[in-house]
CSV table of C-alpha atoms in Angstrom, one decimal:
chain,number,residue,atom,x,y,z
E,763,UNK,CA,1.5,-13.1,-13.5
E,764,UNK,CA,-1.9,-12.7,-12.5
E,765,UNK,CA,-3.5,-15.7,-11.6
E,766,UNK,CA,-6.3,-17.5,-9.3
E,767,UNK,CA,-7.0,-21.5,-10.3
E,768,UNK,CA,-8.1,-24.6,-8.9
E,769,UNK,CA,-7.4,-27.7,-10.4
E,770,UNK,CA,-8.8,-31.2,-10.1
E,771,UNK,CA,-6.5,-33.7,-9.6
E,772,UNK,CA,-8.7,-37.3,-10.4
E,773,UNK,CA,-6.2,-40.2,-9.6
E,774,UNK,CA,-5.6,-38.6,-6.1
E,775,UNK,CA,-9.1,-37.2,-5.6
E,776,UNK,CA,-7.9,-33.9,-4.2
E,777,UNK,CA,-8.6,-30.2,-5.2
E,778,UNK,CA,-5.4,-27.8,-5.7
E,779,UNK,CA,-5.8,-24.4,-5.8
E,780,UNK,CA,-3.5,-21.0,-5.6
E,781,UNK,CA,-3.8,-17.0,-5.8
E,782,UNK,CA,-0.8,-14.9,-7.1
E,783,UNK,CA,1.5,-13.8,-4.8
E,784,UNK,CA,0.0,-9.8,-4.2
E,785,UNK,CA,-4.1,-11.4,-5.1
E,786,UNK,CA,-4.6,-9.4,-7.9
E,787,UNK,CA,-7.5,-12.0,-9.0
E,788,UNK,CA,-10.0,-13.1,-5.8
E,789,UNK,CA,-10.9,-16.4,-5.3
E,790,UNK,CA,-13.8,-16.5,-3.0
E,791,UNK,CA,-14.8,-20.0,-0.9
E,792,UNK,CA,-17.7,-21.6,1.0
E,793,UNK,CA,-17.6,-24.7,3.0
E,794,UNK,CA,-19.6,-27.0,5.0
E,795,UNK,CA,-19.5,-30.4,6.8
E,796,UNK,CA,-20.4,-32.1,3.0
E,797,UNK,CA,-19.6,-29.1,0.4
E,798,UNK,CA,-16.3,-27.3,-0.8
E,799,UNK,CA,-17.6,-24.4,-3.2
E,800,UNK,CA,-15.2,-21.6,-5.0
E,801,UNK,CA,-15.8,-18.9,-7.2
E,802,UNK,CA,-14.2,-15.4,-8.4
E,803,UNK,CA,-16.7,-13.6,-7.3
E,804,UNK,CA,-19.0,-14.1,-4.2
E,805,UNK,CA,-22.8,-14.0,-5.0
E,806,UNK,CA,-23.0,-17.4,-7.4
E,807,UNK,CA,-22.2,-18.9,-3.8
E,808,UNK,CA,-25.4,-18.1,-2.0
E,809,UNK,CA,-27.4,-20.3,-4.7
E,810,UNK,CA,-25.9,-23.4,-2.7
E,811,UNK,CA,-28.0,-24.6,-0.3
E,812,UNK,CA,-27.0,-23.8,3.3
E,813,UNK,CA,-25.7,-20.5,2.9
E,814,UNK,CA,-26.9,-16.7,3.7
E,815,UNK,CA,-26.1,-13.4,3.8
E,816,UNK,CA,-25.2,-13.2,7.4
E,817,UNK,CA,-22.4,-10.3,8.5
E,818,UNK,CA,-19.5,-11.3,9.8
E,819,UNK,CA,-18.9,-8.6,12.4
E,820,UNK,CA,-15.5,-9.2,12.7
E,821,UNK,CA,-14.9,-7.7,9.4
E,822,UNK,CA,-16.8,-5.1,9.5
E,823,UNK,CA,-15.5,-4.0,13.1
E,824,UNK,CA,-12.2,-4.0,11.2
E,825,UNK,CA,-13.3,-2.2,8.2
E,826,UNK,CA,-14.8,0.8,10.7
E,827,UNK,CA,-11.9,0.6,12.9
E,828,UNK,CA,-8.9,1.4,10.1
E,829,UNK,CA,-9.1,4.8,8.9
E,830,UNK,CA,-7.4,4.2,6.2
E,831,UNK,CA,-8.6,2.1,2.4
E,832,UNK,CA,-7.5,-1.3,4.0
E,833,UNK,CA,-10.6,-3.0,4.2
E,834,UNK,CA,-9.6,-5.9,6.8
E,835,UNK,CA,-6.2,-7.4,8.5
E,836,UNK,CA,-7.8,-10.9,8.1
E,837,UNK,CA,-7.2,-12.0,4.9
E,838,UNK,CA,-9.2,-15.3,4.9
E,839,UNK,CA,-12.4,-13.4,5.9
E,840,UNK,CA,-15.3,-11.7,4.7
E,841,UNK,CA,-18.0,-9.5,4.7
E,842,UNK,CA,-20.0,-12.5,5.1
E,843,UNK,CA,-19.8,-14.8,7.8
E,844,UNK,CA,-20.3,-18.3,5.0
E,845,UNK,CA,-18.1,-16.9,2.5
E,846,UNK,CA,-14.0,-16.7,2.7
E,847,UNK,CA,-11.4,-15.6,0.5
E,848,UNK,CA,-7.6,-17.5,0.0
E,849,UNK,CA,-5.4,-15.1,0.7
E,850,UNK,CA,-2.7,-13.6,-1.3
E,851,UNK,CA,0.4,-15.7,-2.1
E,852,UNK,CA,-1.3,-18.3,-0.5
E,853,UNK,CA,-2.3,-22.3,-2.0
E,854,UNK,CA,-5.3,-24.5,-0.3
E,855,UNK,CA,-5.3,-28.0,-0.7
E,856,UNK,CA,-9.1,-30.2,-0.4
E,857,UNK,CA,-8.3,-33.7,0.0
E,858,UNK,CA,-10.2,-36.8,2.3
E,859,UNK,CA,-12.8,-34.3,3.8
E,860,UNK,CA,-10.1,-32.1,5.3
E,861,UNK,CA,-8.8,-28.1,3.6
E,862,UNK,CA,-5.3,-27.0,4.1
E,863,UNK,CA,-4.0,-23.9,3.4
E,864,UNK,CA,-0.1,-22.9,2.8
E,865,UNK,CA,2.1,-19.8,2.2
E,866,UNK,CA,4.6,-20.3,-0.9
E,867,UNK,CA,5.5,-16.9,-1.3
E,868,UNK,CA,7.4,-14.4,0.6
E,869,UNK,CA,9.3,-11.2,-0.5
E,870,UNK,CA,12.4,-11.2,1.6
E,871,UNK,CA,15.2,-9.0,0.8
E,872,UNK,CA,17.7,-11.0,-0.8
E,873,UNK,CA,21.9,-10.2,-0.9
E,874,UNK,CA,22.2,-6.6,-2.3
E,875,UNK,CA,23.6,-6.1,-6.3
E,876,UNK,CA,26.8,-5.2,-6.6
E,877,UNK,CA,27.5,-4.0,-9.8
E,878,UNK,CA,30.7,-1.8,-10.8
E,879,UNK,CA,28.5,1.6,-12.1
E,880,UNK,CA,25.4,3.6,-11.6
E,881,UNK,CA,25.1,3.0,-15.5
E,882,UNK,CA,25.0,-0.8,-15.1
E,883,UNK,CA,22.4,-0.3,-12.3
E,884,UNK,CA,20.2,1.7,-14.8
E,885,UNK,CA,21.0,-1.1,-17.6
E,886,UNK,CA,19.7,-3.3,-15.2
E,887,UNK,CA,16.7,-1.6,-14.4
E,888,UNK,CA,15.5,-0.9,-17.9
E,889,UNK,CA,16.1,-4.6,-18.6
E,890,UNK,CA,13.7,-6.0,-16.2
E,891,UNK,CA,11.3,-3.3,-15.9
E,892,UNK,CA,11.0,-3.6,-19.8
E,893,UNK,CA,10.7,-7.4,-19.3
E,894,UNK,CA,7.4,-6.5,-16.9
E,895,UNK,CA,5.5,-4.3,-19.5
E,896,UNK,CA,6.0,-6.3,-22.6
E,897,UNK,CA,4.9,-9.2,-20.8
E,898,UNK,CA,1.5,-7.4,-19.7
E,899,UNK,CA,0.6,-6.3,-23.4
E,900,UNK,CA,-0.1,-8.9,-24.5
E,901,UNK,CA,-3.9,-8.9,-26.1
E,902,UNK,CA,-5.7,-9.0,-29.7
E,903,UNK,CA,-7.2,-5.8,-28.6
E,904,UNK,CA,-6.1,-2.2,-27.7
E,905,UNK,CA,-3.6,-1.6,-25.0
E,906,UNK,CA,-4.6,1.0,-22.4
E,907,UNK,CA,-3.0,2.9,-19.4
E,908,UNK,CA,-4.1,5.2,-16.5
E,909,UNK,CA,-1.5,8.3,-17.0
E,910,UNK,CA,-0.7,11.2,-14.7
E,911,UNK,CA,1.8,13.4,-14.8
E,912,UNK,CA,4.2,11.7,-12.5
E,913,UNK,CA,7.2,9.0,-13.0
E,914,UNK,CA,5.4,5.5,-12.2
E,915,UNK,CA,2.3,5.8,-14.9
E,916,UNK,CA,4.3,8.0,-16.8
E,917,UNK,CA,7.5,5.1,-17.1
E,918,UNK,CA,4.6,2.6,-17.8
E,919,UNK,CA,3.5,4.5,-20.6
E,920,UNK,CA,6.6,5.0,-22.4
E,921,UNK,CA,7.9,1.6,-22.4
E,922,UNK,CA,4.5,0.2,-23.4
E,923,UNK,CA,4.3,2.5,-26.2
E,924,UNK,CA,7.8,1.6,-27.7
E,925,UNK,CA,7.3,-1.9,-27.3
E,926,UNK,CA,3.5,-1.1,-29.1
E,927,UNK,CA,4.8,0.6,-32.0
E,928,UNK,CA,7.2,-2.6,-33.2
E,929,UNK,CA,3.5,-4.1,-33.6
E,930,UNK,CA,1.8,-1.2,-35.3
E,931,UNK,CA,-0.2,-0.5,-32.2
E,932,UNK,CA,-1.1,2.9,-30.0
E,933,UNK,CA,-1.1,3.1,-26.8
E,934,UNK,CA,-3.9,4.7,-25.1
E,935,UNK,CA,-4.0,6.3,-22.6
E,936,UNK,CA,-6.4,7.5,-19.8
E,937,UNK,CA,-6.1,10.7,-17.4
E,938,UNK,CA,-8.3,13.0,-15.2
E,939,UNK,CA,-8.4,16.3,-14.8
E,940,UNK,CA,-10.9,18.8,-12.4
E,941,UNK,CA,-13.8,20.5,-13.7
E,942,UNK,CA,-13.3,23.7,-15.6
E,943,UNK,CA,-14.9,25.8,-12.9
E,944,UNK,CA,-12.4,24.3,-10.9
E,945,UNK,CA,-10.5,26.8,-7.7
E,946,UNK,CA,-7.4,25.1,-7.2
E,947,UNK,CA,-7.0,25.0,-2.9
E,948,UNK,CA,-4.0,22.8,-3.2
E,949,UNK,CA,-0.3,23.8,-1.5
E,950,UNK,CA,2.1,24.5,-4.0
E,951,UNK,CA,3.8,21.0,-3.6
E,952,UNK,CA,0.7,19.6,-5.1
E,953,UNK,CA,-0.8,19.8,-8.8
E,954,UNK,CA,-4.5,19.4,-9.1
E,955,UNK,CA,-4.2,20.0,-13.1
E,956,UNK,CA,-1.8,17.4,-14.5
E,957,UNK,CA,-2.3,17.9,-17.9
E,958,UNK,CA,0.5,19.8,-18.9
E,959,UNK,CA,3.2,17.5,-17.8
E,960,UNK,CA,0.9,14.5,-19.3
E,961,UNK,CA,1.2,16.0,-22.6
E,962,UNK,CA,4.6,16.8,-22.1
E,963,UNK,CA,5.2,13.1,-21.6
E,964,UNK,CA,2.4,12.3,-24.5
E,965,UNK,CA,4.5,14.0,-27.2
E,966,UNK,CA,7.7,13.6,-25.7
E,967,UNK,CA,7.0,9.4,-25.8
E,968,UNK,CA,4.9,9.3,-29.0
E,969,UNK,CA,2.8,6.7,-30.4
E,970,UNK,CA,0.0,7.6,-27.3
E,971,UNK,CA,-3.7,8.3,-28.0
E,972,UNK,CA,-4.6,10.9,-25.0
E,973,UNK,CA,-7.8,11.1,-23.3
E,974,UNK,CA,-8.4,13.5,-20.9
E,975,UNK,CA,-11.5,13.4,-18.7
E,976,UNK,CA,-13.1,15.0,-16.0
E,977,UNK,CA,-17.0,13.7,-15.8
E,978,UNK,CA,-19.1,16.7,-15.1
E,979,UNK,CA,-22.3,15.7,-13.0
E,980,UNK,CA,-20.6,12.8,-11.4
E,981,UNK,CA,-19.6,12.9,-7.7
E,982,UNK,CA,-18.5,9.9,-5.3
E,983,UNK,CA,-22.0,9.9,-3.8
E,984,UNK,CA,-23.9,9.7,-7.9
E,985,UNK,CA,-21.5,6.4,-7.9
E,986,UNK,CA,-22.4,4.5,-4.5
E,987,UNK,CA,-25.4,2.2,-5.8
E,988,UNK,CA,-23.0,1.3,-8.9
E,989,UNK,CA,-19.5,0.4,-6.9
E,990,UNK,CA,-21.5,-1.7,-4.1
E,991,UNK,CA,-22.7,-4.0,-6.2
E,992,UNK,CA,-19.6,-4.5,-8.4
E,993,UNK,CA,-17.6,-5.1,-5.1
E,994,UNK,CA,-20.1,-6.7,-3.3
E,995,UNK,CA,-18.5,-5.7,0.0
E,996,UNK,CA,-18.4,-2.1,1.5
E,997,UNK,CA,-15.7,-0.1,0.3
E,998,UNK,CA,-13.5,3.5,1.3
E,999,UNK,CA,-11.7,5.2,-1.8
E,1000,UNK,CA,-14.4,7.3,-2.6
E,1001,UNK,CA,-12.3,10.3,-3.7
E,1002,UNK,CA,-11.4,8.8,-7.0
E,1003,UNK,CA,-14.1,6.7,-7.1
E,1004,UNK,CA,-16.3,8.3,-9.6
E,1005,UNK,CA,-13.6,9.0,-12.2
E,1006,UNK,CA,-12.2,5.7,-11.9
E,1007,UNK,CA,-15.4,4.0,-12.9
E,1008,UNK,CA,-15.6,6.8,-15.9
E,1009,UNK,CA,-12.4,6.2,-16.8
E,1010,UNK,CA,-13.2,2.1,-17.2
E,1011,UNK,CA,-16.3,2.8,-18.9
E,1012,UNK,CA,-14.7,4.9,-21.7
E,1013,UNK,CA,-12.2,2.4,-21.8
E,1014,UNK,CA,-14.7,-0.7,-22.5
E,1015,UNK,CA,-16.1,1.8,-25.4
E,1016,UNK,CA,-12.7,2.3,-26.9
E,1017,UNK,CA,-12.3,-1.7,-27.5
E,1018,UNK,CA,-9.4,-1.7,-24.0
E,1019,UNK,CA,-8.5,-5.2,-23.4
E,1020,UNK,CA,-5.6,-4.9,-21.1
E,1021,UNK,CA,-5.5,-1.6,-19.2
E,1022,UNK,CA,-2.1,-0.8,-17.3
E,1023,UNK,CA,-1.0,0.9,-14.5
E,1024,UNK,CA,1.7,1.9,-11.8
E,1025,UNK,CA,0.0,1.6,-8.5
E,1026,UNK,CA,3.2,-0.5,-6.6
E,1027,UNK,CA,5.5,2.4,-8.3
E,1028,UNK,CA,6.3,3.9,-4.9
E,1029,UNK,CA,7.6,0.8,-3.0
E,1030,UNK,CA,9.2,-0.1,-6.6
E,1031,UNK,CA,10.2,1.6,-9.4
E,1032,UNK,CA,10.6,5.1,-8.1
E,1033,UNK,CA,11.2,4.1,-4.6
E,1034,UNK,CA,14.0,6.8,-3.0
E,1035,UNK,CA,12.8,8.7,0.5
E,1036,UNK,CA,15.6,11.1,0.6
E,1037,UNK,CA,14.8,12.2,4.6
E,1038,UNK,CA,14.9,8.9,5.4
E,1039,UNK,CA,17.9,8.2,3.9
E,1040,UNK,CA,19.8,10.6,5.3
E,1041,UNK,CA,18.3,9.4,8.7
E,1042,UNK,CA,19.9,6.2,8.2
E,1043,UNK,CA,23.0,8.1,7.4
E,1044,UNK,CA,22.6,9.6,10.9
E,1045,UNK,CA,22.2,6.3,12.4
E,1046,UNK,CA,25.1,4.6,10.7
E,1047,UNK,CA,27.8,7.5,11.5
E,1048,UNK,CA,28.2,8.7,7.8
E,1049,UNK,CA,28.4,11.9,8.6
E,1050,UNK,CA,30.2,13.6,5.6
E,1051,UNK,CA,27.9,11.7,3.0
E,1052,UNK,CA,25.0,12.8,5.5
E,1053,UNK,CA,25.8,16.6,5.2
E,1054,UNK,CA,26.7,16.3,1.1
E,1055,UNK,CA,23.3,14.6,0.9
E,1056,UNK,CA,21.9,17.6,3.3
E,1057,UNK,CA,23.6,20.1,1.1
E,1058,UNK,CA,22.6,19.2,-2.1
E,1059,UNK,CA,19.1,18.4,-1.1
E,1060,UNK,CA,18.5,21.5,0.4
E,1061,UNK,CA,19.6,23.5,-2.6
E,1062,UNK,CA,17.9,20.8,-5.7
E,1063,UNK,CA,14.5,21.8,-3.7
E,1064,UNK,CA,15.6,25.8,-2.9
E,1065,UNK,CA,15.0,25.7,1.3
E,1066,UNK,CA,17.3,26.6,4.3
E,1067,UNK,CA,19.5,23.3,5.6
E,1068,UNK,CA,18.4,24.2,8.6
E,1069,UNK,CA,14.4,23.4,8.0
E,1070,UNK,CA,15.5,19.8,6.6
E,1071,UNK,CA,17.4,19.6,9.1
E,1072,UNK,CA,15.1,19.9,11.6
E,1073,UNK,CA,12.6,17.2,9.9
E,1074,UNK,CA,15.6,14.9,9.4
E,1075,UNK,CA,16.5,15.4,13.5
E,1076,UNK,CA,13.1,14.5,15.0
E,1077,UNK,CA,12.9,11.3,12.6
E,1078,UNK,CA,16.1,10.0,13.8
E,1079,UNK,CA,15.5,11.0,17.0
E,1080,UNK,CA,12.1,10.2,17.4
E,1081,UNK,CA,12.2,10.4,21.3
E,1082,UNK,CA,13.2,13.7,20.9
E,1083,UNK,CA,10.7,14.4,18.1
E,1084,UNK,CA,7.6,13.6,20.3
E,1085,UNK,CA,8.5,16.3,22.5
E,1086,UNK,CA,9.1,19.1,20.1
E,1087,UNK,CA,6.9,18.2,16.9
E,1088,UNK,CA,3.4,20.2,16.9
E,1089,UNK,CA,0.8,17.9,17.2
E,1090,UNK,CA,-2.2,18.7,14.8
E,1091,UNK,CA,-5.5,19.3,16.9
E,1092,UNK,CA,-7.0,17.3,13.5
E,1093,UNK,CA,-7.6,13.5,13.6
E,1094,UNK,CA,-9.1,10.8,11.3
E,1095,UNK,CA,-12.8,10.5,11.7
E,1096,UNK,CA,-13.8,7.4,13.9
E,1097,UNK,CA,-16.2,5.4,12.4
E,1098,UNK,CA,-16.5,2.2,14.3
E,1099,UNK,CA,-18.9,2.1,17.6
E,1100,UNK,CA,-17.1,2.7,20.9
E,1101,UNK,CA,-19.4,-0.4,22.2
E,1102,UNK,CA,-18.9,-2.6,19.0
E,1103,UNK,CA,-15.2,-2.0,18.9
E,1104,UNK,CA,-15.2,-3.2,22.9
E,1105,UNK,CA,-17.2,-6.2,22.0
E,1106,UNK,CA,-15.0,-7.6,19.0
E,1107,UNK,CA,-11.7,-6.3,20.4
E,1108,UNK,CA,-10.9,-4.7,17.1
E,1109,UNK,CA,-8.3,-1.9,18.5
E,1110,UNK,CA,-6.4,-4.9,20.6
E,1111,UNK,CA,-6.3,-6.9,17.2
E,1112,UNK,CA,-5.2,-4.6,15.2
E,1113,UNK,CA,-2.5,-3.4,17.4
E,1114,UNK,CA,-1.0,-7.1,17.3
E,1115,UNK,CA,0.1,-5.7,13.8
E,1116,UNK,CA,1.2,-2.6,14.2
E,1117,UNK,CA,-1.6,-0.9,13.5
E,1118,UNK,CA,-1.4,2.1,15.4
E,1119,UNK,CA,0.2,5.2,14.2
E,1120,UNK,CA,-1.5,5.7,11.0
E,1121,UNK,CA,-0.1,8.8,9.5
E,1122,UNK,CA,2.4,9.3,12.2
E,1123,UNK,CA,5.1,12.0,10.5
E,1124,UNK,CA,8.0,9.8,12.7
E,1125,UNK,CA,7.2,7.0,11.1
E,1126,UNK,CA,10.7,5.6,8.9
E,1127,UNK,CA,9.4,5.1,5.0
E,1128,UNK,CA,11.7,2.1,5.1
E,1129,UNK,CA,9.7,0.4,7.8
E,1130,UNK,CA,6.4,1.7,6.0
E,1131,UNK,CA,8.1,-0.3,2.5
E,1132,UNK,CA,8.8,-3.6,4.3
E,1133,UNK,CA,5.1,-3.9,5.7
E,1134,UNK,CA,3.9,-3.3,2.4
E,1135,UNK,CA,5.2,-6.3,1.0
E,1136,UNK,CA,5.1,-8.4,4.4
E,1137,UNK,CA,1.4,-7.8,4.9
E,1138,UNK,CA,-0.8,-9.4,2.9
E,1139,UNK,CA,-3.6,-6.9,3.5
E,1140,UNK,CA,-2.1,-4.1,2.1
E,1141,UNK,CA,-2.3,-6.1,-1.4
E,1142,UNK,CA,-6.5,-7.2,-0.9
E,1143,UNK,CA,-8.2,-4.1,-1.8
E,1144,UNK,CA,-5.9,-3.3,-5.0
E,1145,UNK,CA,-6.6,-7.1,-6.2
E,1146,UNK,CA,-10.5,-6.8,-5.6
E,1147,UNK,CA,-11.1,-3.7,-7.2
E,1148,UNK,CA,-9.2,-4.5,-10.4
E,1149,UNK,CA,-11.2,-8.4,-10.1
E,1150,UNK,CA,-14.3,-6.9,-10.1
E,1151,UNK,CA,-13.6,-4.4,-12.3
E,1152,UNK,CA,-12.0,-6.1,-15.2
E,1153,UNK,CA,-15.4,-8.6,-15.0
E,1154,UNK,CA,-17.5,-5.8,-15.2
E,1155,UNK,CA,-15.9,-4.0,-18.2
E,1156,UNK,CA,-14.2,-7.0,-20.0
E,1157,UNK,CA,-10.5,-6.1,-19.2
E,1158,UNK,CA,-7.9,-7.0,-17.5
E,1159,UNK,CA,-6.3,-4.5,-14.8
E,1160,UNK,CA,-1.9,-5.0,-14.6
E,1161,UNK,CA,0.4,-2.9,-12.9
E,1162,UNK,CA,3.9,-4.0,-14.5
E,1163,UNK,CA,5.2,-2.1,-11.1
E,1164,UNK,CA,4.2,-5.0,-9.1
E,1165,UNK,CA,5.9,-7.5,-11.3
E,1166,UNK,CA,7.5,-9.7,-9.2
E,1167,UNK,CA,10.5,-9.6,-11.0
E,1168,UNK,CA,10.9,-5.7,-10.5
E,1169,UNK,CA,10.1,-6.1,-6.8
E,1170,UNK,CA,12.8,-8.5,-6.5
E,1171,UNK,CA,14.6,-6.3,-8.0
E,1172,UNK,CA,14.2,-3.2,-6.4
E,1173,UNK,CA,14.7,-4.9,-3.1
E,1174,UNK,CA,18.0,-6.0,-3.9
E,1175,UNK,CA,19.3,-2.5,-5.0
E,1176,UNK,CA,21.5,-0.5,-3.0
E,1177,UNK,CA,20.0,2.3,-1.0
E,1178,UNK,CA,22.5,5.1,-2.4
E,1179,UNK,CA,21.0,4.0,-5.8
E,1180,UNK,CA,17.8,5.5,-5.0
E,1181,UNK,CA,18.8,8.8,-3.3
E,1182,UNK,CA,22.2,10.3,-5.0
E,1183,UNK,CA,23.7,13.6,-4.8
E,1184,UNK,CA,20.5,15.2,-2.6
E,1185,UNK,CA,18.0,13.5,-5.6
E,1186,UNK,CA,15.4,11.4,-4.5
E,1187,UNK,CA,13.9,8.6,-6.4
E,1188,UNK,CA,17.0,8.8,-8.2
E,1189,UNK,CA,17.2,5.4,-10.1
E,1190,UNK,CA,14.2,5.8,-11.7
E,1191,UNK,CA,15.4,9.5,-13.1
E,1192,UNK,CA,18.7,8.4,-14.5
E,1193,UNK,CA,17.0,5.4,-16.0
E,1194,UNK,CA,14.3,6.7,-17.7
E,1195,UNK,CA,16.5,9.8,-19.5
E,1196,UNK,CA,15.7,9.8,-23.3
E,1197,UNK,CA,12.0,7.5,-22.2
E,1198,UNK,CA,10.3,11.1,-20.2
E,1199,UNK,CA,11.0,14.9,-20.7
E,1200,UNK,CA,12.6,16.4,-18.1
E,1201,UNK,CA,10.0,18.5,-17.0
E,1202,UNK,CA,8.4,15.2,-15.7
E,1203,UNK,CA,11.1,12.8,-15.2
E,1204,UNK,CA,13.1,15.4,-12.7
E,1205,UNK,CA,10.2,16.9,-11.2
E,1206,UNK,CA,10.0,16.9,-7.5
């Protein structure tokens, strides 16, 4: 579950706290040579005497430096230089003057499943994954969830629904869509206007109360003011910003008391890069499952063998690749200070975990999927925006995605289970036939 405590333990005269294993609830601290403070959010702190608003420059040299929504790689820090946060999957211990803090979780790939069928692997899956959602639907009020078009929020949906309807209860759900003035710019792999496969999934599931909304007269920048002082710290996803925040606002009106969501789904539940897969086939010598893969993933998506092939060759030869891939003239913005960043060492730090091919086209999705569950930063920014969020609008934010029992899971399930016959993602689209319409659940 969802969880951040601390508990006071008299007879021993010792303080025991914890934070779930991906921090999807902050649990703030404060600390000096006589005082151990903690709190879920940060600004009841600085009414204890001793402690200020001071910037921790660290932090924000970090927070400049990555070009990307991760706010910091140091997970006990802060904006402020007084104020720290536990970590993710991390316990602290206050006893005789002296704070200890301990690791108890870690998501390690245990011994692979072995069952006798694909059908038994897709039993499997519905079991557990089915086991996540009921258990996050739990409320006396209404049930909502985010919904796109797409197989994560859509999977969600239709399993909360069913298991809503045994209790007489709709589902409601929550989706954006662009303005009506709207000029579409977007490649033709991409879908601004999801609304037609959303309500292909709305009538296909059943039991769903649609909303679809699109805030005219909003922007990121109308929203700034509003989002800094729910976060209380700087923060980076301004794209979506504004229609999150309208999305939890209509939500609060429409009595939401548990709003779900399937932000983990990629690393999860529909996890299956076929490239990368048939990279590894490359690597391992399979070579006639390599080219049946090839084949039939060249024709399920209509291009020349020859153009995947040429993707497929400069990932598993990534030598190779850095002399022949064209190298966009287009980089990330830098934000940070080329003095600052010299004075805190942020680039060197960051390095130190990896840190330095953001975006890089070479870079193996199966290495990019075992950082995101052995880096605890990754996890920070998704637990303090749903904190902060659910506080401000009297809800609580759960992604049944990042159940730990799915992610155990999906870790344990054999790679040809989640790219078969030239499909990608293909657990999640033999498993969910009869729970999503076609046009959705087979969609690439």
């Amino acid at each position: 579950g969802d969880f951040a405590f601390v508990i006071w333990d008299e007879r021993r005269r010792s303080l025991f706290g914890a934070r779930d294993f991906s921090g999807n609830r902050t649990l703030y601290l404060a600390r000096s040579s006589e005082l151990f403070a903690f709190s879920t959010i940060i600004e009841p702190l600085f009414t204890l005497p001793g402690l200020n608003k001071s910037m921790n420059e660290q932090w924000i040299s970090e927070f400049l430096a990555i070009p990307v929504t991760t706010d910091a790689v140091d997970c006990f820090s802060t904006v402020y230089s007084h104020i720290q946060q536990l970590p993710p999957s991390h316990s602290l211990t206050v006893s005789g003057g002296r704070i200890t803090f301990s690791r108890y979780c870690t998501l390690e790939p245990k011994e692979r499943l072995n069952y006798k069928s694909d059908m038994e692997y897709e039993e499997a899956f519905r079991e557990v994954f089915n086991a996540a959602v009921t258990s996050r639907i739990r409320t006396h009020r209404q049930v909502g969830a985010h919904l796109s078009g797409g197989l994560d929020s859509g999977s969600v949906a239709s399993f909360a629904a069913r298991a809503l309807r045994k209790a007489n209860k709709p589902l409601h759900s929550f989706s954006y869509y662009p303005l009506e003035d709207f000029v579409d710019f977007t490649p033709k792999s991409r879908i601004a206007d999801e609304r037609p496969l959303i309500m292909s999934t709305v009538s296909h599931v059943g039991n769903i109360k649609d909303n679809y909304l699109n805030f005219p007269g909003l922007s990121p920048f109308s929203e700034i003011d509003d989002w800094l002082e729910t976060m209380e710290m700087p923060y980076k996803f301004f794209e979506n910003s504004f229609w999150l925040k309208g999305i939890y606002e209509r939500a609060y009106h429409e009595n939401i008391g548990v709003m779900l969501n399937g932000q983990r789904g990629n690393w999860t539940i529909s996890w299956g890069p076929a490239l990368d897969y048939q990279v590894n086939l490359i690597r391992q010598f399979r070579w006639i499952r390599f080219y049946r893969e090839l084949q039939q993933y060249s024709h399920s998506l209509g291009v020349k063998k020859s153009r995947v092939m040429s993707v497929v060759g400069k990932k598993a030869f990534p030598f190779y690749g850095r002399f022949t891939t064209q190298i966009s003239d287009y980089q990330l913005p830098m934000l940070i200070n080329p003095q600052f960043a010299k004075r805190t060492q942020v680039f060197e730090k960051l390095q130190t975990y990896g840190l330095n091919t953001w975006g890089s086209p070479l870079n193996s999705a199966y290495a990019i999927r075992e950082d995101q569950f052995k880096q605890l930063y990754f996890w920070n920014i998704n637990g303090t925006i749903g904190t902060k969020l659910s506080l401000k609008y009297l809800m609580w934010d759960r992604d049944p995605t990042n159940d730990l029992r799915v992610i155990r899971f999906c870790l344990s399930v054999p790679d040809d289970q989640f790219v078969q016959n030239g499909v990608d993602r293909a657990l999640i689209r033999r498993a969910t036939e009869g729970y999503l319409p076609d046009n959705v659940r087979l969609n690439h």
